[in-house]
Amino acid sequence: MKRPAATAAALLALLAAPLFYAGCGNAKAPAPQLTKPTNATECVEPAATMRANHMNLLRHERDNIVREGDRSRKYRIEGCAQCHTKRAEFCDRCHDYAGVKPECFDCHYLP
Amino acid sequence: MPEMDRRSLLKMGAAAIAGTVIGNGVTLYTSPARAEEGGGPPGAAATNALEIPSKGKARWGMVIDNNKCTAQCTACTAACRTENNVPLFGDERYDGHWIRKVTLTPERGGPEKHLPLLCNHCDQPPCQHVCPVAATFTRHDGIVMIDKHRCIGCRYCMIACPYKARTFVFKETSEWTNKDVPKRAHGVVEKCTFCAHLIDQGKIPACVEACNKSGEGAMIFGDLNNPGSAIVKYIRAVATKGIREDLGLEPKVSYTGI
């Protein structure tokens, strides 16, 4: 170890590199590109509401649909599939981006 | 005249809560508006979009004429598997069964009986009574169902059921045979639903349809509350018997010829 100061500086620079890299570069992950349905222009609620609350709407109505047998409810997972015909290009892209793993599709078929 | 007042008040009260008896000691109360609509069976044309099929006056039941059911025929079980995504892995540890063909051997000799055994949709369902999370419930039309969103897979219901009608999902199917019906995720209990999704559309269960198609016609499905239905006429004409009626569970599936 002939030059301890230089070695320490190099090591520090190496360790801190990710911090500088994140600070200097564009830290944002690319926003998910969603394929919108062609057969309808509007969802059952405004897009912002659906984006934030679709899981709550579905979960809330679920009990009425399953336990009361009321299949005329507005928010049904089968209803989603009527317009959003490609799950991989819509649901999955946002779920992957947000890092959530819903269990809906374990049982319910969405193409 | 205080007595007259009281009587008229009681009359008014009785008229206000005019209800429909859907089972022994079970009364479905309908609002006056809905009572006027008639609330016919799901087969009737739904004039009102808010009409909920399972909240009609129907009480679904089944009679199986075992004299017509043959040992080799598996039309009902095969149809059920296709309709409801019930898996068959070829390994009896994992196979799900919603309807099974059971062989009965009389203790005192005599011919063997082969009968289809499915969930009896009891009026007093022991599976529902033991469920610790209220996942098993009885619909307004008497169909006993499992809310698989809520089921925790404890399997008390499997122990409680005297018909062995329930199976645990040890292994999931990878593919849907019928994409309109959800399959089950690992760790819940599954059983016959009387094809509630078809009943709500005004159709009959897949097993009954398959039985009729196969030419056996051993299964009669219908509304036990409708005096004009084929099943009520049959029950009035022929003596039918439920399996383990002694348990007092009041099953809605009954048999002749066992």
Coordinates of C-alpha atoms in Angstrom, one line a residue:
Chain A
M1 CA 0.0 0.0 0.0
K2 CA 2.2 2.8 -1.3
R3 CA -0.4 5.6 -1.5
P4 CA -3.1 4.9 1.1
A5 CA -4.9 8.3 0.5
A6 CA -5.3 7.7 -3.2
T7 CA -6.6 4.1 -2.6
A8 CA -9.1 5.3 -0.1
A9 CA -10.3 8.0 -2.4
A10 CA -10.7 5.5 -5.3
L11 CA -12.7 3.2 -3.0
L12 CA -14.9 5.9 -1.8
A13 CA -15.6 7.0 -5.3
L14 CA -16.5 3.5 -6.3
L15 CA -18.9 3.1 -3.4
A16 CA -20.6 6.4 -4.0
A17 CA -20.9 5.9 -7.7
P18 CA -24.5 4.7 -7.7
L19 CA -25.5 7.8 -5.7
F20 CA -23.9 10.1 -8.3
Y21 CA -25.3 8.1 -11.1
A22 CA -28.8 8.3 -9.8
G23 CA -28.5 12.0 -9.1
C24 CA -27.2 12.9 -12.5
G25 CA -29.1 10.5 -14.7
N26 CA -32.9 10.4 -15.4
A27 CA -34.0 8.4 -12.3
K28 CA -37.6 7.8 -13.5
A29 CA -38.6 4.4 -14.9
P30 CA -40.4 4.7 -18.2
A31 CA -44.1 5.1 -17.7
P32 CA -46.1 2.1 -18.8
Q33 CA -47.6 2.2 -22.3
L34 CA -51.2 1.1 -22.2
T35 CA -53.2 -0.2 -25.1
K36 CA -56.6 1.4 -24.8
P37 CA -59.7 -0.3 -25.9
T38 CA -61.1 0.4 -29.3
N39 CA -64.8 -0.4 -28.7
A40 CA -65.4 2.3 -26.0
T41 CA -64.1 5.7 -25.2
E42 CA -65.0 5.9 -21.6
C43 CA -64.8 3.5 -18.7
V44 CA -67.6 3.1 -16.1
E45 CA -66.0 5.9 -14.1
P46 CA -63.6 8.6 -15.1
A47 CA -60.1 7.3 -15.9
A48 CA -58.5 9.0 -12.8
T49 CA -61.0 7.4 -10.5
M50 CA -60.5 4.0 -12.1
R51 CA -56.8 4.3 -12.0
A52 CA -56.8 5.0 -8.3
N53 CA -59.8 3.0 -7.1
H54 CA -60.6 0.2 -9.4
M55 CA -59.4 -2.4 -6.9
N56 CA -61.6 -1.0 -4.2
L57 CA -64.7 -0.8 -6.5
L58 CA -64.2 -4.4 -7.5
R59 CA -63.6 -5.6 -4.0
H60 CA -66.6 -3.8 -2.7
E61 CA -69.1 -5.1 -5.2
R62 CA -67.6 -8.6 -5.1
D63 CA -69.6 -9.6 -2.0
N64 CA -72.9 -8.4 -3.5
I65 CA -72.2 -10.3 -6.7
V66 CA -71.0 -13.5 -5.1
R67 CA -73.3 -13.7 -2.0
E68 CA -76.4 -12.0 -3.3
G69 CA -76.1 -13.4 -6.8
D70 CA -76.6 -9.9 -8.2
R71 CA -74.8 -10.1 -11.6
S72 CA -76.2 -6.8 -12.7
R73 CA -73.7 -4.8 -10.7
K74 CA -71.7 -2.1 -12.4
Y75 CA -68.2 -3.1 -11.2
R76 CA -67.5 -6.6 -12.2
I77 CA -64.2 -8.2 -13.3
E78 CA -66.1 -9.8 -16.2
G79 CA -67.1 -6.3 -17.1
C80 CA -63.5 -5.2 -17.5
A81 CA -62.9 -8.0 -20.0
Q82 CA -65.6 -6.7 -22.3
C83 CA -63.4 -3.8 -23.3
H84 CA -59.9 -4.5 -22.0
T85 CA -59.4 -7.6 -24.1
K86 CA -55.6 -7.9 -23.7
R87 CA -54.6 -8.2 -20.1
A88 CA -50.9 -8.3 -21.0
E89 CA -51.1 -4.9 -22.7
F90 CA -53.2 -3.2 -20.1
C91 CA -53.6 -4.6 -16.6
D92 CA -50.2 -6.3 -16.4
R93 CA -48.2 -3.3 -17.6
C94 CA -49.4 -1.0 -14.8
H95 CA -49.3 -3.8 -12.2
D96 CA -45.7 -4.5 -13.1
Y97 CA -44.9 -0.8 -13.0
A98 CA -46.4 -0.4 -9.6
G99 CA -45.0 -3.7 -8.4
V100 CA -48.3 -5.2 -7.3
K101 CA -49.4 -8.8 -7.7
P102 CA -53.2 -9.1 -7.7
E103 CA -54.5 -12.6 -7.2
C104 CA -57.6 -11.9 -9.3
F105 CA -56.3 -13.6 -12.4
D106 CA -55.4 -16.8 -10.6
C107 CA -59.0 -17.8 -11.0
H108 CA -60.7 -15.3 -13.2
Y109 CA -60.0 -15.5 -16.9
L110 CA -59.0 -12.3 -18.6
P111 CA -57.6 -12.8 -22.1
Chain B
M1 CA -113.0 0.3 20.2
P2 CA -109.4 -0.4 21.2
E3 CA -109.7 -4.1 20.1
M4 CA -110.7 -3.3 16.6
D5 CA -107.9 -0.8 16.3
R6 CA -105.4 -3.3 17.4
R7 CA -106.8 -5.9 14.9
S8 CA -106.7 -3.5 12.0
L9 CA -103.1 -2.5 13.0
L10 CA -102.0 -6.1 13.0
K11 CA -103.7 -6.6 9.6
M12 CA -101.8 -3.7 8.2
G13 CA -98.6 -5.0 9.6
A14 CA -99.2 -8.4 8.1
A15 CA -99.9 -6.9 4.7
A16 CA -96.7 -4.8 4.9
I17 CA -94.4 -7.7 5.4
A18 CA -96.1 -10.0 3.0
G19 CA -93.3 -12.5 2.3
T20 CA -92.5 -15.7 0.6
V21 CA -91.8 -18.9 2.4
I22 CA -88.6 -20.3 0.8
G23 CA -87.9 -23.1 3.2
N24 CA -88.9 -24.6 6.5
G25 CA -89.0 -21.7 8.8
V26 CA -87.3 -19.5 6.3
T27 CA -89.2 -16.6 5.0
L28 CA -88.1 -14.2 2.3
Y29 CA -89.6 -10.8 2.9
T30 CA -90.1 -8.7 -0.2
S31 CA -90.8 -5.1 -0.4
P32 CA -94.3 -4.2 -1.7
A33 CA -92.8 -2.9 -5.0
R34 CA -91.0 -6.2 -5.7
A35 CA -94.0 -8.3 -4.6
E36 CA -96.1 -6.5 -7.2
E37 CA -93.6 -7.3 -9.9
G38 CA -94.1 -11.0 -9.3
G39 CA -90.4 -11.9 -9.1
G40 CA -90.8 -14.9 -11.3
P41 CA -88.2 -17.6 -11.9
P42 CA -85.0 -16.7 -13.7
G43 CA -86.3 -18.3 -16.9
A44 CA -88.9 -15.6 -17.2
A45 CA -87.9 -12.5 -19.2
A46 CA -86.3 -10.0 -16.9
T47 CA -88.2 -6.8 -17.4
N48 CA -86.5 -4.9 -14.7
A49 CA -82.7 -4.7 -14.8
L50 CA -82.5 -4.5 -11.0
E51 CA -84.3 -7.9 -10.7
I52 CA -81.8 -10.3 -9.1
P53 CA -82.4 -13.9 -10.2
S54 CA -81.3 -15.4 -6.9
K55 CA -83.8 -13.2 -5.0
G56 CA -86.8 -14.6 -6.7
K57 CA -89.2 -17.0 -5.2
A58 CA -87.4 -20.0 -6.5
R59 CA -86.0 -22.8 -4.3
W60 CA -83.9 -25.1 -6.5
G61 CA -83.9 -28.8 -6.0
M62 CA -83.1 -32.0 -7.8
V63 CA -84.5 -35.5 -8.0
I64 CA -82.4 -38.3 -9.4
D65 CA -84.3 -41.3 -10.7
N66 CA -81.8 -44.0 -10.0
N67 CA -83.7 -46.7 -12.0
K68 CA -82.7 -44.8 -15.1
C69 CA -79.1 -44.1 -14.1
T70 CA -76.7 -46.7 -15.5
A71 CA -73.4 -47.8 -14.0
Q72 CA -71.2 -47.0 -17.0
C73 CA -72.5 -43.6 -17.8
T74 CA -70.4 -40.7 -16.7
A75 CA -72.1 -37.9 -18.7
C76 CA -72.9 -35.8 -15.7
T77 CA -69.5 -36.0 -14.1
A78 CA -67.7 -35.2 -17.4
A79 CA -70.1 -32.3 -18.1
C80 CA -69.5 -30.9 -14.6
R81 CA -65.7 -31.0 -15.1
T82 CA -65.9 -29.2 -18.4
E83 CA -68.4 -26.6 -17.2
N84 CA -66.8 -25.7 -13.9
N85 CA -63.1 -26.3 -14.5
V86 CA -63.0 -29.1 -12.1
P87 CA -59.6 -30.7 -12.5
L88 CA -58.7 -34.3 -13.0
F89 CA -55.0 -34.9 -12.7
G90 CA -55.1 -38.7 -12.7
D91 CA -53.8 -38.6 -9.1
E92 CA -56.6 -39.2 -6.6
R93 CA -54.8 -37.1 -4.0
Y94 CA -55.3 -33.9 -6.0
D95 CA -58.5 -34.6 -8.0
G96 CA -61.5 -32.4 -7.4
H97 CA -65.0 -33.8 -7.4
W98 CA -68.2 -31.8 -7.6
I99 CA -70.3 -34.8 -8.6
R100 CA -69.2 -38.4 -8.2
K101 CA -70.6 -41.8 -9.3
V102 CA -70.9 -43.8 -6.1
T103 CA -71.5 -47.5 -5.8
L104 CA -73.7 -48.8 -3.1
T105 CA -73.5 -52.4 -2.0
P106 CA -76.5 -53.6 0.1
E107 CA -75.4 -55.3 3.3
R108 CA -77.9 -58.1 2.9
G109 CA -77.2 -58.8 -0.7
G110 CA -78.9 -57.7 -3.8
P111 CA -77.9 -55.7 -6.8
E112 CA -75.3 -52.9 -6.5
K113 CA -76.6 -49.4 -7.0
H114 CA -74.7 -46.7 -8.9
L115 CA -75.8 -43.2 -8.2
P116 CA -74.5 -39.7 -8.8
L117 CA -73.7 -38.0 -5.6
L118 CA -73.4 -34.2 -5.4
C119 CA -73.8 -31.4 -2.9
N120 CA -77.3 -31.8 -1.5
H121 CA -77.7 -28.1 -0.8
C122 CA -79.2 -28.8 2.6
D123 CA -81.7 -26.5 4.2
Q124 CA -79.7 -27.0 7.4
P125 CA -76.2 -27.1 5.9
P126 CA -73.7 -28.3 8.5
C127 CA -70.8 -27.0 6.4
Q128 CA -72.2 -23.5 6.7
H129 CA -72.7 -23.9 10.4
V130 CA -69.1 -24.9 11.1
C131 CA -67.4 -22.4 8.8
P132 CA -65.4 -20.1 11.0
V133 CA -65.2 -17.2 8.5
A134 CA -68.7 -17.4 7.1
A135 CA -67.3 -18.2 3.7
T136 CA -70.0 -20.8 3.1
F137 CA -73.4 -19.2 2.7
T138 CA -76.9 -20.0 1.5
R139 CA -78.3 -17.9 -1.3
H140 CA -81.9 -16.7 -1.3
D141 CA -82.8 -19.5 -3.7
G142 CA -81.4 -22.1 -1.4
I143 CA -78.1 -22.8 -3.1
V144 CA -75.3 -23.4 -0.7
M145 CA -72.2 -21.8 -2.0
I146 CA -68.6 -21.0 -1.0
D147 CA -67.2 -17.5 -1.2
K148 CA -63.7 -18.5 -2.3
H149 CA -62.5 -15.0 -1.7
R150 CA -63.1 -15.5 1.9
C151 CA -62.3 -19.2 2.4
I152 CA -59.2 -19.8 4.4
G153 CA -59.0 -23.5 3.6
C154 CA -59.4 -24.8 7.2
R155 CA -61.5 -27.8 5.9
Y156 CA -63.9 -27.9 8.8
C157 CA -66.7 -28.0 6.2
M158 CA -65.2 -31.1 4.6
I159 CA -65.4 -32.9 7.9
A160 CA -69.0 -31.6 8.6
C161 CA -70.4 -32.7 5.3
P162 CA -71.9 -36.2 5.4
Y163 CA -72.0 -36.5 1.6
K164 CA -68.3 -35.9 1.1
A165 CA -69.3 -33.3 -1.5
R166 CA -66.4 -31.0 -0.9
T167 CA -62.8 -31.3 -2.0
F168 CA -59.8 -29.2 -1.1
V169 CA -57.8 -27.6 -3.9
F170 CA -54.4 -29.0 -3.5
K171 CA -53.3 -28.2 -7.0
E172 CA -54.6 -25.7 -9.4
T173 CA -55.5 -26.4 -13.0
S174 CA -53.3 -24.5 -15.5
E175 CA -56.0 -24.0 -18.1
W176 CA -59.7 -23.1 -18.1
T177 CA -62.0 -25.5 -19.8
N178 CA -64.8 -22.9 -19.5
K179 CA -63.5 -19.4 -19.4
D180 CA -66.8 -17.9 -18.2
V181 CA -66.3 -19.7 -14.8
P182 CA -63.5 -18.9 -12.5
K183 CA -61.2 -21.7 -11.5
R184 CA -60.0 -22.1 -7.9
A185 CA -56.7 -21.1 -6.4
H186 CA -54.7 -23.3 -4.2
G187 CA -55.9 -23.5 -0.6
V188 CA -59.7 -23.2 -0.8
V189 CA -62.5 -25.8 -0.7
E190 CA -64.7 -26.3 -3.7
K191 CA -68.0 -28.0 -4.3
C192 CA -71.1 -28.1 -6.5
T193 CA -72.9 -24.8 -7.0
F194 CA -75.9 -26.2 -8.9
C195 CA -74.3 -24.2 -11.7
A196 CA -75.6 -21.0 -10.2
H197 CA -74.1 -19.0 -13.0
L198 CA -76.3 -20.9 -15.5
I199 CA -79.4 -20.8 -13.2
D200 CA -79.0 -17.0 -13.1
Q201 CA -79.2 -17.0 -16.9
G202 CA -82.3 -19.1 -16.8
K203 CA -80.5 -22.3 -17.8
I204 CA -80.3 -25.7 -16.0
P205 CA -77.2 -27.2 -14.5
A206 CA -74.6 -28.8 -16.8
C207 CA -75.0 -32.3 -15.3
V208 CA -78.8 -32.3 -15.8
E209 CA -78.4 -31.1 -19.4
A210 CA -75.8 -33.8 -20.1
C211 CA -78.0 -36.4 -18.5
N212 CA -80.9 -35.4 -20.7
K213 CA -78.7 -35.3 -23.8
S214 CA -77.3 -38.8 -23.1
G215 CA -80.8 -40.1 -23.2
E216 CA -81.0 -41.3 -19.7
G217 CA -83.0 -38.4 -18.4
A218 CA -82.4 -39.6 -14.8
M219 CA -82.0 -36.1 -13.4
I220 CA -84.9 -33.7 -12.8
F221 CA -84.1 -30.2 -11.8
G222 CA -86.5 -27.5 -10.9
D223 CA -88.1 -25.0 -8.6
L224 CA -89.5 -26.7 -5.4
N225 CA -91.6 -23.6 -4.7
N226 CA -93.4 -23.7 -8.0
P227 CA -96.4 -26.2 -7.8
G228 CA -96.5 -26.4 -11.6
S229 CA -92.8 -27.4 -12.1
A230 CA -91.9 -30.9 -13.3
I231 CA -89.9 -31.7 -10.1
V232 CA -92.9 -30.9 -7.8
K233 CA -95.2 -33.0 -9.9
Y234 CA -92.7 -35.8 -9.8
I235 CA -92.2 -35.6 -6.0
R236 CA -96.0 -35.7 -5.5
A237 CA -96.4 -38.7 -7.7
V238 CA -93.4 -40.8 -6.8
A239 CA -91.9 -41.6 -3.3
T240 CA -88.5 -40.0 -3.1
K241 CA -85.8 -40.4 -0.5
G242 CA -82.9 -38.2 0.5
I243 CA -79.5 -39.8 1.5
R244 CA -79.1 -39.8 5.2
E245 CA -82.4 -38.1 5.8
D246 CA -82.1 -39.2 9.4
L247 CA -79.5 -36.5 10.0
G248 CA -82.2 -33.9 9.6
L249 CA -80.3 -31.7 7.2
E250 CA -83.2 -31.5 4.8
P251 CA -81.3 -32.1 1.6
K252 CA -82.7 -30.6 -1.6
V253 CA -81.5 -33.5 -3.7
S254 CA -83.6 -36.7 -3.4
Y255 CA -83.5 -40.0 -5.1
T256 CA -85.8 -42.7 -6.2
G257 CA -84.8 -46.4 -6.6
I258 CA -82.2 -46.5 -3.9

